[in-house]
Amino acid sequence: MNMIVHRMILFLFTLMLSACAFHEATSSDAETPRIIEIEALSHETPVGVPVGGAIATAMNPQDKDKLNHALDKAIGTQTIWMNGRRDVVYTVTPVRKVTISGNTLCRDYEIKSVRNQAQTSMHGTACVAADGAWSEVR
């Protein structure tokens, strides 16, 4: 009897943790996701289209990795880091969730770089591609 109770408690605990893992946090000031249907895009996001546009061309592999992780963060969460070797400060902010051609794993984002007091910024849209990495869609 005692073993059955322990197993039930363990099962319920596991179930509760699973529910937490799949629950998306929401924010009262987060925008409602928008749906975009773009016929030119296939149902799958192309693999290997780098995010970050012209700003990302100056990034080293570690910066690009940080950029990709920043897109995984909650909407409105800024990720800021400095590439000390190049004396560049990057800021990436996911702006809103979007759906493109049926892919719900897409986000509009803003990226800024500051180098020698000169700031460059751009907005982009990226989706998680078939390989699991973020890829630019426009």
mmCIF file of N, CA and C in Angstrom:
data_model
loop_
_atom_site.group_PDB
_atom_site.id
_atom_site.type_symbol
_atom_site.label_atom_id
_atom_site.label_comp_id
_atom_site.label_asym_id
_atom_site.label_seq_id
_atom_site.Cartn_x
_atom_site.Cartn_y
_atom_site.Cartn_z
ATOM 1 N N MET A 1 0.824 -1.196 0.000
ATOM 2 C CA MET A 1 0.000 0.000 0.000
ATOM 3 C C MET A 1 0.876 1.270 0.000
ATOM 4 N N ASN A 2 1.896 1.258 0.853
ATOM 5 C CA ASN A 2 2.792 2.396 0.947
ATOM 6 C C ASN A 2 3.514 2.637 -0.379
ATOM 7 N N MET A 3 3.895 1.577 -1.067
ATOM 8 C CA MET A 3 4.576 1.671 -2.360
ATOM 9 C C MET A 3 3.654 2.291 -3.408
ATOM 10 N N ILE A 4 2.384 1.954 -3.386
ATOM 11 C CA ILE A 4 1.416 2.508 -4.342
ATOM 12 C C ILE A 4 1.271 4.005 -4.128
ATOM 13 N N VAL A 5 1.195 4.446 -2.896
ATOM 14 C CA VAL A 5 1.069 5.872 -2.585
ATOM 15 C C VAL A 5 2.309 6.620 -3.076
ATOM 16 N N HIS A 6 3.483 6.061 -2.830
ATOM 17 C CA HIS A 6 4.719 6.696 -3.293
ATOM 18 C C HIS A 6 4.755 6.809 -4.814
ATOM 19 N N ARG A 7 4.325 5.786 -5.497
ATOM 20 C CA ARG A 7 4.313 5.822 -6.966
ATOM 21 C C ARG A 7 3.309 6.844 -7.487
ATOM 22 N N MET A 8 2.156 6.946 -6.827
ATOM 23 C CA MET A 8 1.155 7.938 -7.248
ATOM 24 C C MET A 8 1.690 9.350 -7.044
ATOM 25 N N ILE A 9 2.348 9.582 -5.916
ATOM 26 C CA ILE A 9 2.916 10.903 -5.654
ATOM 27 C C ILE A 9 3.993 11.222 -6.686
ATOM 28 N N LEU A 10 4.841 10.266 -6.975
ATOM 29 C CA LEU A 10 5.876 10.455 -7.988
ATOM 30 C C LEU A 10 5.267 10.738 -9.358
ATOM 31 N N PHE A 11 4.214 10.018 -9.717
ATOM 32 C CA PHE A 11 3.529 10.230 -10.991
ATOM 33 C C PHE A 11 2.936 11.637 -11.054
ATOM 34 N N LEU A 12 2.251 12.072 -9.986
ATOM 35 C CA LEU A 12 1.647 13.408 -9.976
ATOM 36 C C LEU A 12 2.720 14.497 -10.040
ATOM 37 N N PHE A 13 3.806 14.298 -9.333
ATOM 38 C CA PHE A 13 4.899 15.259 -9.369
ATOM 39 C C PHE A 13 5.472 15.374 -10.779
ATOM 40 N N THR A 14 5.685 14.246 -11.428
ATOM 41 C CA THR A 14 6.192 14.230 -12.804
ATOM 42 C C THR A 14 5.217 14.913 -13.748
ATOM 43 N N LEU A 15 3.943 14.660 -13.571
ATOM 44 C CA LEU A 15 2.908 15.280 -14.403
ATOM 45 C C LEU A 15 2.909 16.796 -14.227
ATOM 46 N N MET A 16 3.048 17.269 -12.991
ATOM 47 C CA MET A 16 3.072 18.710 -12.735
ATOM 48 C C MET A 16 4.300 19.355 -13.367
ATOM 49 N N LEU A 17 5.451 18.707 -13.272
ATOM 50 C CA LEU A 17 6.658 19.250 -13.899
ATOM 51 C C LEU A 17 6.529 19.300 -15.414
ATOM 52 N N SER A 18 5.913 18.290 -15.979
ATOM 53 C CA SER A 18 5.705 18.275 -17.432
ATOM 54 C C SER A 18 4.812 19.423 -17.855
ATOM 55 N N ALA A 19 3.781 19.694 -17.083
ATOM 56 C CA ALA A 19 2.871 20.797 -17.407
ATOM 57 C C ALA A 19 3.611 22.124 -17.351
ATOM 58 N N CYS A 20 4.496 22.289 -16.383
ATOM 59 C CA CYS A 20 5.276 23.527 -16.278
ATOM 60 C C CYS A 20 6.204 23.701 -17.473
ATOM 61 N N ALA A 21 6.767 22.623 -17.937
ATOM 62 C CA ALA A 21 7.704 22.693 -19.056
ATOM 63 C C ALA A 21 7.024 23.113 -20.347
ATOM 64 N N PHE A 22 5.748 22.822 -20.499
ATOM 65 C CA PHE A 22 5.038 23.151 -21.726
ATOM 66 C C PHE A 22 4.187 24.401 -21.606
ATOM 67 N N HIS A 23 4.168 25.037 -20.438
ATOM 68 C CA HIS A 23 3.385 26.245 -20.229
ATOM 69 C C HIS A 23 4.180 27.448 -20.710
ATOM 70 N N GLU A 24 3.579 28.293 -21.537
ATOM 71 C CA GLU A 24 4.241 29.500 -22.013
ATOM 72 C C GLU A 24 3.889 30.655 -21.105
ATOM 73 N N ALA A 25 4.905 31.394 -20.698
ATOM 74 C CA ALA A 25 4.660 32.576 -19.887
ATOM 75 C C ALA A 25 4.034 33.648 -20.760
ATOM 76 N N THR A 26 3.111 34.398 -20.171
ATOM 77 C CA THR A 26 2.471 35.476 -20.912
ATOM 78 C C THR A 26 2.708 36.782 -20.184
ATOM 79 N N SER A 27 2.628 37.853 -20.908
ATOM 80 C CA SER A 27 2.804 39.173 -20.335
ATOM 81 C C SER A 27 1.597 40.013 -20.702
ATOM 82 N N SER A 28 1.164 40.841 -19.770
ATOM 83 C CA SER A 28 -0.030 41.644 -20.032
ATOM 84 C C SER A 28 0.213 42.668 -21.129
ATOM 85 N N ASP A 29 1.471 43.137 -21.274
ATOM 86 C CA ASP A 29 1.725 44.113 -22.325
ATOM 87 C C ASP A 29 2.306 43.496 -23.585
ATOM 88 N N ALA A 30 2.346 42.180 -23.656
ATOM 89 C CA ALA A 30 2.800 41.522 -24.891
ATOM 90 C C ALA A 30 1.709 41.630 -25.945
ATOM 91 N N GLU A 31 2.122 41.834 -27.169
ATOM 92 C CA GLU A 31 1.152 41.952 -28.246
ATOM 93 C C GLU A 31 0.593 40.598 -28.628
ATOM 94 N N THR A 32 -0.593 40.631 -29.177
ATOM 95 C CA THR A 32 -1.202 39.413 -29.676
ATOM 96 C C THR A 32 -0.410 38.937 -30.881
ATOM 97 N N PRO A 33 -0.100 37.636 -30.936
ATOM 98 C CA PRO A 33 0.641 37.145 -32.098
ATOM 99 C C PRO A 33 -0.101 37.456 -33.394
ATOM 100 N N ARG A 34 0.629 37.812 -34.407
ATOM 101 C CA ARG A 34 -0.012 38.072 -35.693
ATOM 102 C C ARG A 34 0.283 36.915 -36.627
ATOM 103 N N ILE A 35 -0.590 36.720 -37.566
ATOM 104 C CA ILE A 35 -0.436 35.627 -38.521
ATOM 105 C C ILE A 35 -0.178 36.230 -39.886
ATOM 106 N N ILE A 36 0.889 35.792 -40.506
ATOM 107 C CA ILE A 36 1.253 36.268 -41.835
ATOM 108 C C ILE A 36 1.261 35.065 -42.758
ATOM 109 N N GLU A 37 0.614 35.183 -43.862
ATOM 110 C CA GLU A 37 0.675 34.120 -44.866
ATOM 111 C C GLU A 37 1.445 34.666 -46.053
ATOM 112 N N ILE A 38 2.567 34.095 -46.306
ATOM 113 C CA ILE A 38 3.401 34.509 -47.424
ATOM 114 C C ILE A 38 3.507 33.328 -48.367
ATOM 115 N N GLU A 39 2.896 33.460 -49.526
ATOM 116 C CA GLU A 39 2.866 32.339 -50.457
ATOM 117 C C GLU A 39 4.237 32.017 -51.025
ATOM 118 N N ALA A 40 5.126 33.000 -51.077
ATOM 119 C CA ALA A 40 6.439 32.745 -51.657
ATOM 120 C C ALA A 40 7.277 31.815 -50.788
ATOM 121 N N LEU A 41 6.945 31.745 -49.512
ATOM 122 C CA LEU A 41 7.693 30.859 -48.625
ATOM 123 C C LEU A 41 7.069 29.483 -48.639
ATOM 124 N N SER A 42 7.907 28.481 -48.574
ATOM 125 C CA SER A 42 7.385 27.131 -48.465
ATOM 126 C C SER A 42 6.880 26.934 -47.052
ATOM 127 N N HIS A 43 6.220 25.804 -46.803
ATOM 128 C CA HIS A 43 5.678 25.527 -45.486
ATOM 129 C C HIS A 43 6.796 25.351 -44.465
ATOM 130 N N GLU A 44 7.985 24.980 -44.920
ATOM 131 C CA GLU A 44 9.130 24.866 -44.029
ATOM 132 C C GLU A 44 10.038 26.063 -44.233
ATOM 133 N N THR A 45 10.582 26.546 -43.139
ATOM 134 C CA THR A 45 11.521 27.654 -43.218
ATOM 135 C C THR A 45 12.835 27.149 -43.799
ATOM 136 N N PRO A 46 13.406 27.890 -44.757
ATOM 137 C CA PRO A 46 14.664 27.437 -45.342
ATOM 138 C C PRO A 46 15.765 27.345 -44.292
ATOM 139 N N VAL A 47 16.602 26.361 -44.422
ATOM 140 C CA VAL A 47 17.699 26.136 -43.488
ATOM 141 C C VAL A 47 18.904 26.955 -43.929
ATOM 142 N N GLY A 48 19.615 27.526 -42.961
ATOM 143 C CA GLY A 48 20.888 28.159 -43.257
ATOM 144 C C GLY A 48 20.840 29.617 -43.645
ATOM 145 N N VAL A 49 19.690 30.288 -43.558
ATOM 146 C CA VAL A 49 19.621 31.713 -43.844
ATOM 147 C C VAL A 49 19.923 32.431 -42.528
ATOM 148 N N PRO A 50 21.090 33.073 -42.402
ATOM 149 C CA PRO A 50 21.495 33.627 -41.109
ATOM 150 C C PRO A 50 20.610 34.781 -40.653
ATOM 151 N N VAL A 51 20.416 34.866 -39.342
ATOM 152 C CA VAL A 51 19.660 35.972 -38.771
ATOM 153 C C VAL A 51 20.610 37.123 -38.483
ATOM 154 N N GLY A 52 20.065 38.316 -38.350
ATOM 155 C CA GLY A 52 20.869 39.470 -37.972
ATOM 156 C C GLY A 52 21.309 40.355 -39.108
ATOM 157 N N GLY A 53 21.035 39.948 -40.337
ATOM 158 C CA GLY A 53 21.337 40.779 -41.495
ATOM 159 C C GLY A 53 22.777 41.260 -41.540
ATOM 160 N N ALA A 54 22.948 42.518 -41.952
ATOM 161 C CA ALA A 54 24.285 43.094 -42.115
ATOM 162 C C ALA A 54 25.043 43.157 -40.794
ATOM 163 N N ILE A 55 24.316 43.315 -39.687
ATOM 164 C CA ILE A 55 24.985 43.368 -38.383
ATOM 165 C C ILE A 55 25.676 42.037 -38.098
ATOM 166 N N ALA A 56 25.004 40.945 -38.421
ATOM 167 C CA ALA A 56 25.557 39.617 -38.128
ATOM 168 C C ALA A 56 26.782 39.284 -38.970
ATOM 169 N N THR A 57 26.968 39.964 -40.093
ATOM 170 C CA THR A 57 28.136 39.662 -40.927
ATOM 171 C C THR A 57 29.444 39.996 -40.208
ATOM 172 N N ALA A 58 29.394 40.923 -39.244
ATOM 173 C CA ALA A 58 30.591 41.291 -38.485
ATOM 174 C C ALA A 58 30.756 40.448 -37.222
ATOM 175 N N MET A 59 29.816 39.540 -36.965
ATOM 176 C CA MET A 59 29.856 38.732 -35.740
ATOM 177 C C MET A 59 30.756 37.514 -35.899
ATOM 178 N N ASN A 60 31.403 37.148 -34.799
ATOM 179 C CA ASN A 60 32.150 35.899 -34.776
ATOM 180 C C ASN A 60 31.183 34.770 -34.388
ATOM 181 N N PRO A 61 31.602 33.524 -34.444
ATOM 182 C CA PRO A 61 30.686 32.413 -34.135
ATOM 183 C C PRO A 61 30.066 32.487 -32.733
ATOM 184 N N GLN A 62 30.823 32.990 -31.748
ATOM 185 C CA GLN A 62 30.271 33.108 -30.399
ATOM 186 C C GLN A 62 29.154 34.144 -30.349
ATOM 187 N N ASP A 63 29.327 35.255 -31.066
ATOM 188 C CA ASP A 63 28.286 36.280 -31.121
ATOM 189 C C ASP A 63 27.030 35.738 -31.795
ATOM 190 N N LYS A 64 27.212 35.005 -32.883
ATOM 191 C CA LYS A 64 26.062 34.431 -33.591
ATOM 192 C C LYS A 64 25.321 33.429 -32.711
ATOM 193 N N ASP A 65 26.063 32.686 -31.901
ATOM 194 C CA ASP A 65 25.443 31.748 -30.968
ATOM 195 C C ASP A 65 24.612 32.506 -29.929
ATOM 196 N N LYS A 66 25.159 33.613 -29.412
ATOM 197 C CA LYS A 66 24.419 34.433 -28.442
ATOM 198 C C LYS A 66 23.180 35.040 -29.086
ATOM 199 N N LEU A 67 23.291 35.462 -30.335
ATOM 200 C CA LEU A 67 22.139 35.993 -31.066
ATOM 201 C C LEU A 67 21.032 34.949 -31.158
ATOM 202 N N ASN A 68 21.388 33.729 -31.529
ATOM 203 C CA ASN A 68 20.386 32.666 -31.637
ATOM 204 C C ASN A 68 19.740 32.353 -30.296
ATOM 205 N N HIS A 69 20.526 32.340 -29.223
ATOM 206 C CA HIS A 69 19.957 32.094 -27.892
ATOM 207 C C HIS A 69 19.068 33.255 -27.458
ATOM 208 N N ALA A 70 19.421 34.481 -27.851
ATOM 209 C CA ALA A 70 18.609 35.641 -27.490
ATOM 210 C C ALA A 70 17.214 35.553 -28.102
ATOM 211 N N LEU A 71 17.111 34.978 -29.297
ATOM 212 C CA LEU A 71 15.801 34.837 -29.941
ATOM 213 C C LEU A 71 14.918 33.823 -29.218
ATOM 214 N N ASP A 72 15.516 32.950 -28.417
ATOM 215 C CA ASP A 72 14.751 31.981 -27.632
ATOM 216 C C ASP A 72 14.113 32.599 -26.391
ATOM 217 N N LYS A 73 14.541 33.781 -26.004
ATOM 218 C CA LYS A 73 14.066 34.407 -24.767
ATOM 219 C C LYS A 73 12.637 34.918 -24.925
ATOM 220 N N ALA A 74 12.039 35.276 -23.799
ATOM 221 C CA ALA A 74 10.661 35.779 -23.781
ATOM 222 C C ALA A 74 10.558 37.087 -24.565
ATOM 223 N N ILE A 75 9.379 37.320 -25.114
ATOM 224 C CA ILE A 75 9.120 38.553 -25.864
ATOM 225 C C ILE A 75 9.424 39.754 -24.968
ATOM 226 N N GLY A 76 10.152 40.720 -25.514
ATOM 227 C CA GLY A 76 10.492 41.927 -24.772
ATOM 228 C C GLY A 76 11.745 41.815 -23.919
ATOM 229 N N THR A 77 12.335 40.633 -23.836
ATOM 230 C CA THR A 77 13.534 40.438 -23.023
ATOM 231 C C THR A 77 14.775 40.814 -23.822
ATOM 232 N N GLN A 78 15.497 41.809 -23.340
ATOM 233 C CA GLN A 78 16.733 42.224 -24.011
ATOM 234 C C GLN A 78 17.887 41.330 -23.583
ATOM 235 N N THR A 79 18.688 40.938 -24.534
ATOM 236 C CA THR A 79 19.942 40.241 -24.254
ATOM 237 C C THR A 79 21.055 41.157 -24.735
ATOM 238 N N ILE A 80 21.961 41.490 -23.827
ATOM 239 C CA ILE A 80 23.044 42.427 -24.140
ATOM 240 C C ILE A 80 24.374 41.747 -23.837
ATOM 241 N N TRP A 81 25.312 41.859 -24.763
ATOM 242 C CA TRP A 81 26.646 41.324 -24.513
ATOM 243 C C TRP A 81 27.678 42.155 -25.259
ATOM 244 N N MET A 82 28.910 42.039 -24.807
ATOM 245 C CA MET A 82 30.009 42.763 -25.446
ATOM 246 C C MET A 82 30.991 41.773 -26.053
ATOM 247 N N ASN A 83 31.339 42.039 -27.291
ATOM 248 C CA ASN A 83 32.406 41.298 -27.940
ATOM 249 C C ASN A 83 33.662 42.126 -27.691
ATOM 250 N N GLY A 84 34.382 41.789 -26.647
ATOM 251 C CA GLY A 84 35.540 42.579 -26.231
ATOM 252 C C GLY A 84 36.624 42.685 -27.280
ATOM 253 N N ARG A 85 36.799 41.645 -28.067
ATOM 254 C CA ARG A 85 37.847 41.655 -29.082
ATOM 255 C C ARG A 85 37.587 42.736 -30.127
ATOM 256 N N ARG A 86 36.328 42.951 -30.452
ATOM 257 C CA ARG A 86 35.992 43.942 -31.482
ATOM 258 C C ARG A 86 35.417 45.218 -30.882
ATOM 259 N N ASP A 87 35.286 45.226 -29.545
ATOM 260 C CA ASP A 87 34.737 46.386 -28.850
ATOM 261 C C ASP A 87 33.349 46.756 -29.373
ATOM 262 N N VAL A 88 32.506 45.754 -29.504
ATOM 263 C CA VAL A 88 31.137 45.950 -29.979
ATOM 264 C C VAL A 88 30.176 45.477 -28.899
ATOM 265 N N VAL A 89 29.129 46.267 -28.653
ATOM 266 C CA VAL A 89 28.059 45.863 -27.741
ATOM 267 C C VAL A 89 26.838 45.546 -28.589
ATOM 268 N N TYR A 90 26.291 44.350 -28.395
ATOM 269 C CA TYR A 90 25.107 43.910 -29.129
ATOM 270 C C TYR A 90 23.910 43.854 -28.190
ATOM 271 N N THR A 91 22.742 44.228 -28.705
ATOM 272 C CA THR A 91 21.479 44.096 -27.981
ATOM 273 C C THR A 91 20.479 43.440 -28.919
ATOM 274 N N VAL A 92 19.881 42.344 -28.468
ATOM 275 C CA VAL A 92 18.869 41.641 -29.259
ATOM 276 C C VAL A 92 17.601 41.549 -28.422
ATOM 277 N N THR A 93 16.465 41.907 -29.037
ATOM 278 C CA THR A 93 15.182 41.857 -28.346
ATOM 279 C C THR A 93 14.138 41.192 -29.233
ATOM 280 N N PRO A 94 13.597 40.039 -28.820
ATOM 281 C CA PRO A 94 12.435 39.491 -29.532
ATOM 282 C C PRO A 94 11.258 40.450 -29.307
ATOM 283 N N VAL A 95 10.606 40.879 -30.375
ATOM 284 C CA VAL A 95 9.563 41.899 -30.275
ATOM 285 C C VAL A 95 8.169 41.291 -30.189
ATOM 286 N N ARG A 96 7.879 40.307 -31.047
ATOM 287 C CA ARG A 96 6.553 39.665 -31.012
ATOM 288 C C ARG A 96 6.620 38.322 -31.698
ATOM 289 N N LYS A 97 5.691 37.454 -31.313
ATOM 290 C CA LYS A 97 5.558 36.155 -31.971
ATOM 291 C C LYS A 97 4.745 36.346 -33.237
ATOM 292 N N VAL A 98 5.112 35.646 -34.280
ATOM 293 C CA VAL A 98 4.365 35.687 -35.536
ATOM 294 C C VAL A 98 4.243 34.269 -36.078
ATOM 295 N N THR A 99 3.267 34.069 -36.948
ATOM 296 C CA THR A 99 3.105 32.795 -37.646
ATOM 297 C C THR A 99 3.287 33.070 -39.125
ATOM 298 N N ILE A 100 4.190 32.356 -39.751
ATOM 299 C CA ILE A 100 4.462 32.550 -41.171
ATOM 300 C C ILE A 100 4.317 31.214 -41.878
ATOM 301 N N SER A 101 3.418 31.175 -42.840
ATOM 302 C CA SER A 101 3.171 29.965 -43.634
ATOM 303 C C SER A 101 2.982 28.735 -42.754
ATOM 304 N N GLY A 102 2.232 28.905 -41.687
ATOM 305 C CA GLY A 102 1.927 27.793 -40.792
ATOM 306 C C GLY A 102 2.968 27.529 -39.726
ATOM 307 N N ASN A 103 4.128 28.155 -39.803
ATOM 308 C CA ASN A 103 5.172 27.969 -38.795
ATOM 309 C C ASN A 103 4.913 28.937 -37.646
ATOM 310 N N THR A 104 4.545 28.394 -36.481
ATOM 311 C CA THR A 104 4.257 29.233 -35.315
ATOM 312 C C THR A 104 5.515 29.569 -34.517
ATOM 313 N N LEU A 105 6.644 29.024 -34.898
ATOM 314 C CA LEU A 105 7.898 29.272 -34.183
ATOM 315 C C LEU A 105 8.682 30.393 -34.860
ATOM 316 N N CYS A 106 8.032 31.547 -34.980
ATOM 317 C CA CYS A 106 8.639 32.705 -35.639
ATOM 318 C C CYS A 106 8.550 33.922 -34.724
ATOM 319 N N ARG A 107 9.483 34.853 -34.914
ATOM 320 C CA ARG A 107 9.508 36.075 -34.115
ATOM 321 C C ARG A 107 10.023 37.245 -34.931
ATOM 322 N N ASP A 108 9.399 38.398 -34.704
ATOM 323 C CA ASP A 108 9.997 39.650 -35.133
ATOM 324 C C ASP A 108 11.005 40.008 -34.050
ATOM 325 N N TYR A 109 12.121 40.587 -34.441
ATOM 326 C CA TYR A 109 13.138 40.944 -33.459
ATOM 327 C C TYR A 109 13.828 42.231 -33.873
ATOM 328 N N GLU A 110 14.519 42.827 -32.916
ATOM 329 C CA GLU A 110 15.336 44.002 -33.173
ATOM 330 C C GLU A 110 16.750 43.684 -32.710
ATOM 331 N N ILE A 111 17.724 44.089 -33.484
ATOM 332 C CA ILE A 111 19.127 43.910 -33.107
ATOM 333 C C ILE A 111 19.830 45.258 -33.252
ATOM 334 N N LYS A 112 20.643 45.583 -32.252
ATOM 335 C CA LYS A 112 21.427 46.819 -32.267
ATOM 336 C C LYS A 112 22.882 46.469 -32.003
ATOM 337 N N SER A 113 23.760 47.225 -32.633
ATOM 338 C CA SER A 113 25.183 47.103 -32.322
ATOM 339 C C SER A 113 25.739 48.504 -32.123
ATOM 340 N N VAL A 114 26.618 48.632 -31.152
ATOM 341 C CA VAL A 114 27.283 49.908 -30.889
ATOM 342 C C VAL A 114 28.781 49.648 -30.916
ATOM 343 N N ARG A 115 29.439 50.375 -31.818
ATOM 344 C CA ARG A 115 30.894 50.253 -31.959
ATOM 345 C C ARG A 115 31.468 51.654 -32.108
ATOM 346 N N ASN A 116 32.413 52.007 -31.240
ATOM 347 C CA ASN A 116 33.013 53.346 -31.268
ATOM 348 C C ASN A 116 31.943 54.431 -31.256
ATOM 349 N N GLN A 117 30.946 54.282 -30.434
ATOM 350 C CA GLN A 117 29.833 55.216 -30.234
ATOM 351 C C GLN A 117 28.922 55.348 -31.450
ATOM 352 N N ALA A 118 29.097 54.505 -32.449
ATOM 353 C CA ALA A 118 28.201 54.507 -33.615
ATOM 354 C C ALA A 118 27.224 53.339 -33.468
ATOM 355 N N GLN A 119 25.934 53.664 -33.516
ATOM 356 C CA GLN A 119 24.912 52.623 -33.348
ATOM 357 C C GLN A 119 24.294 52.243 -34.688
ATOM 358 N N THR A 120 24.134 50.947 -34.884
ATOM 359 C CA THR A 120 23.438 50.406 -36.047
ATOM 360 C C THR A 120 22.312 49.535 -35.523
ATOM 361 N N SER A 121 21.134 49.627 -36.139
ATOM 362 C CA SER A 121 20.030 48.765 -35.706
ATOM 363 C C SER A 121 19.246 48.293 -36.915
ATOM 364 N N MET A 122 18.565 47.188 -36.731
ATOM 365 C CA MET A 122 17.702 46.652 -37.784
ATOM 366 C C MET A 122 16.619 45.810 -37.144
ATOM 367 N N HIS A 123 15.551 45.639 -37.869
ATOM 368 C CA HIS A 123 14.468 44.745 -37.470
ATOM 369 C C HIS A 123 14.457 43.578 -38.440
ATOM 370 N N GLY A 124 14.113 42.419 -37.940
ATOM 371 C CA GLY A 124 14.044 41.243 -38.791
ATOM 372 C C GLY A 124 12.967 40.294 -38.309
ATOM 373 N N THR A 125 12.743 39.266 -39.077
ATOM 374 C CA THR A 125 11.821 38.196 -38.714
ATOM 375 C C THR A 125 12.547 36.889 -38.952
ATOM 376 N N ALA A 126 12.505 36.031 -37.954
ATOM 377 C CA ALA A 126 13.180 34.738 -38.051
ATOM 378 C C ALA A 126 12.243 33.642 -37.576
ATOM 379 N N CYS A 127 12.433 32.457 -38.134
ATOM 380 C CA CYS A 127 11.666 31.273 -37.743
ATOM 381 C C CYS A 127 12.641 30.145 -37.436
ATOM 382 N N VAL A 128 12.193 29.227 -36.600
ATOM 383 C CA VAL A 128 12.988 28.030 -36.348
ATOM 384 C C VAL A 128 12.837 27.134 -37.569
ATOM 385 N N ALA A 129 13.955 26.780 -38.174
ATOM 386 C CA ALA A 129 13.962 25.966 -39.393
ATOM 387 C C ALA A 129 13.971 24.483 -39.031
ATOM 388 N N ALA A 130 13.959 23.654 -40.049
ATOM 389 C CA ALA A 130 13.920 22.199 -39.862
ATOM 390 C C ALA A 130 15.122 21.686 -39.079
ATOM 391 N N ASP A 131 16.259 22.393 -39.156
ATOM 392 C CA ASP A 131 17.451 21.955 -38.422
ATOM 393 C C ASP A 131 17.469 22.447 -36.977
ATOM 394 N N GLY A 132 16.422 23.185 -36.563
ATOM 395 C CA GLY A 132 16.317 23.659 -35.186
ATOM 396 C C GLY A 132 16.955 25.008 -34.934
ATOM 397 N N ALA A 133 17.639 25.568 -35.926
ATOM 398 C CA ALA A 133 18.283 26.873 -35.772
ATOM 399 C C ALA A 133 17.348 27.969 -36.286
ATOM 400 N N TRP A 134 17.560 29.185 -35.795
ATOM 401 C CA TRP A 134 16.793 30.323 -36.283
ATOM 402 C C TRP A 134 17.289 30.697 -37.677
ATOM 403 N N SER A 135 16.360 30.986 -38.580
ATOM 404 C CA SER A 135 16.690 31.411 -39.939
ATOM 405 C C SER A 135 15.865 32.636 -40.293
ATOM 406 N N GLU A 136 16.494 33.584 -40.960
ATOM 407 C CA GLU A 136 15.817 34.803 -41.402
ATOM 408 C C GLU A 136 14.797 34.445 -42.474
ATOM 409 N N VAL A 137 13.624 35.091 -42.440
ATOM 410 C CA VAL A 137 12.613 34.803 -43.454
ATOM 411 C C VAL A 137 12.365 35.967 -44.392
ATOM 412 N N ARG A 138 12.814 37.157 -44.055
ATOM 413 C CA ARG A 138 12.721 38.288 -44.973
ATOM 414 C C ARG A 138 13.715 39.334 -44.615
#
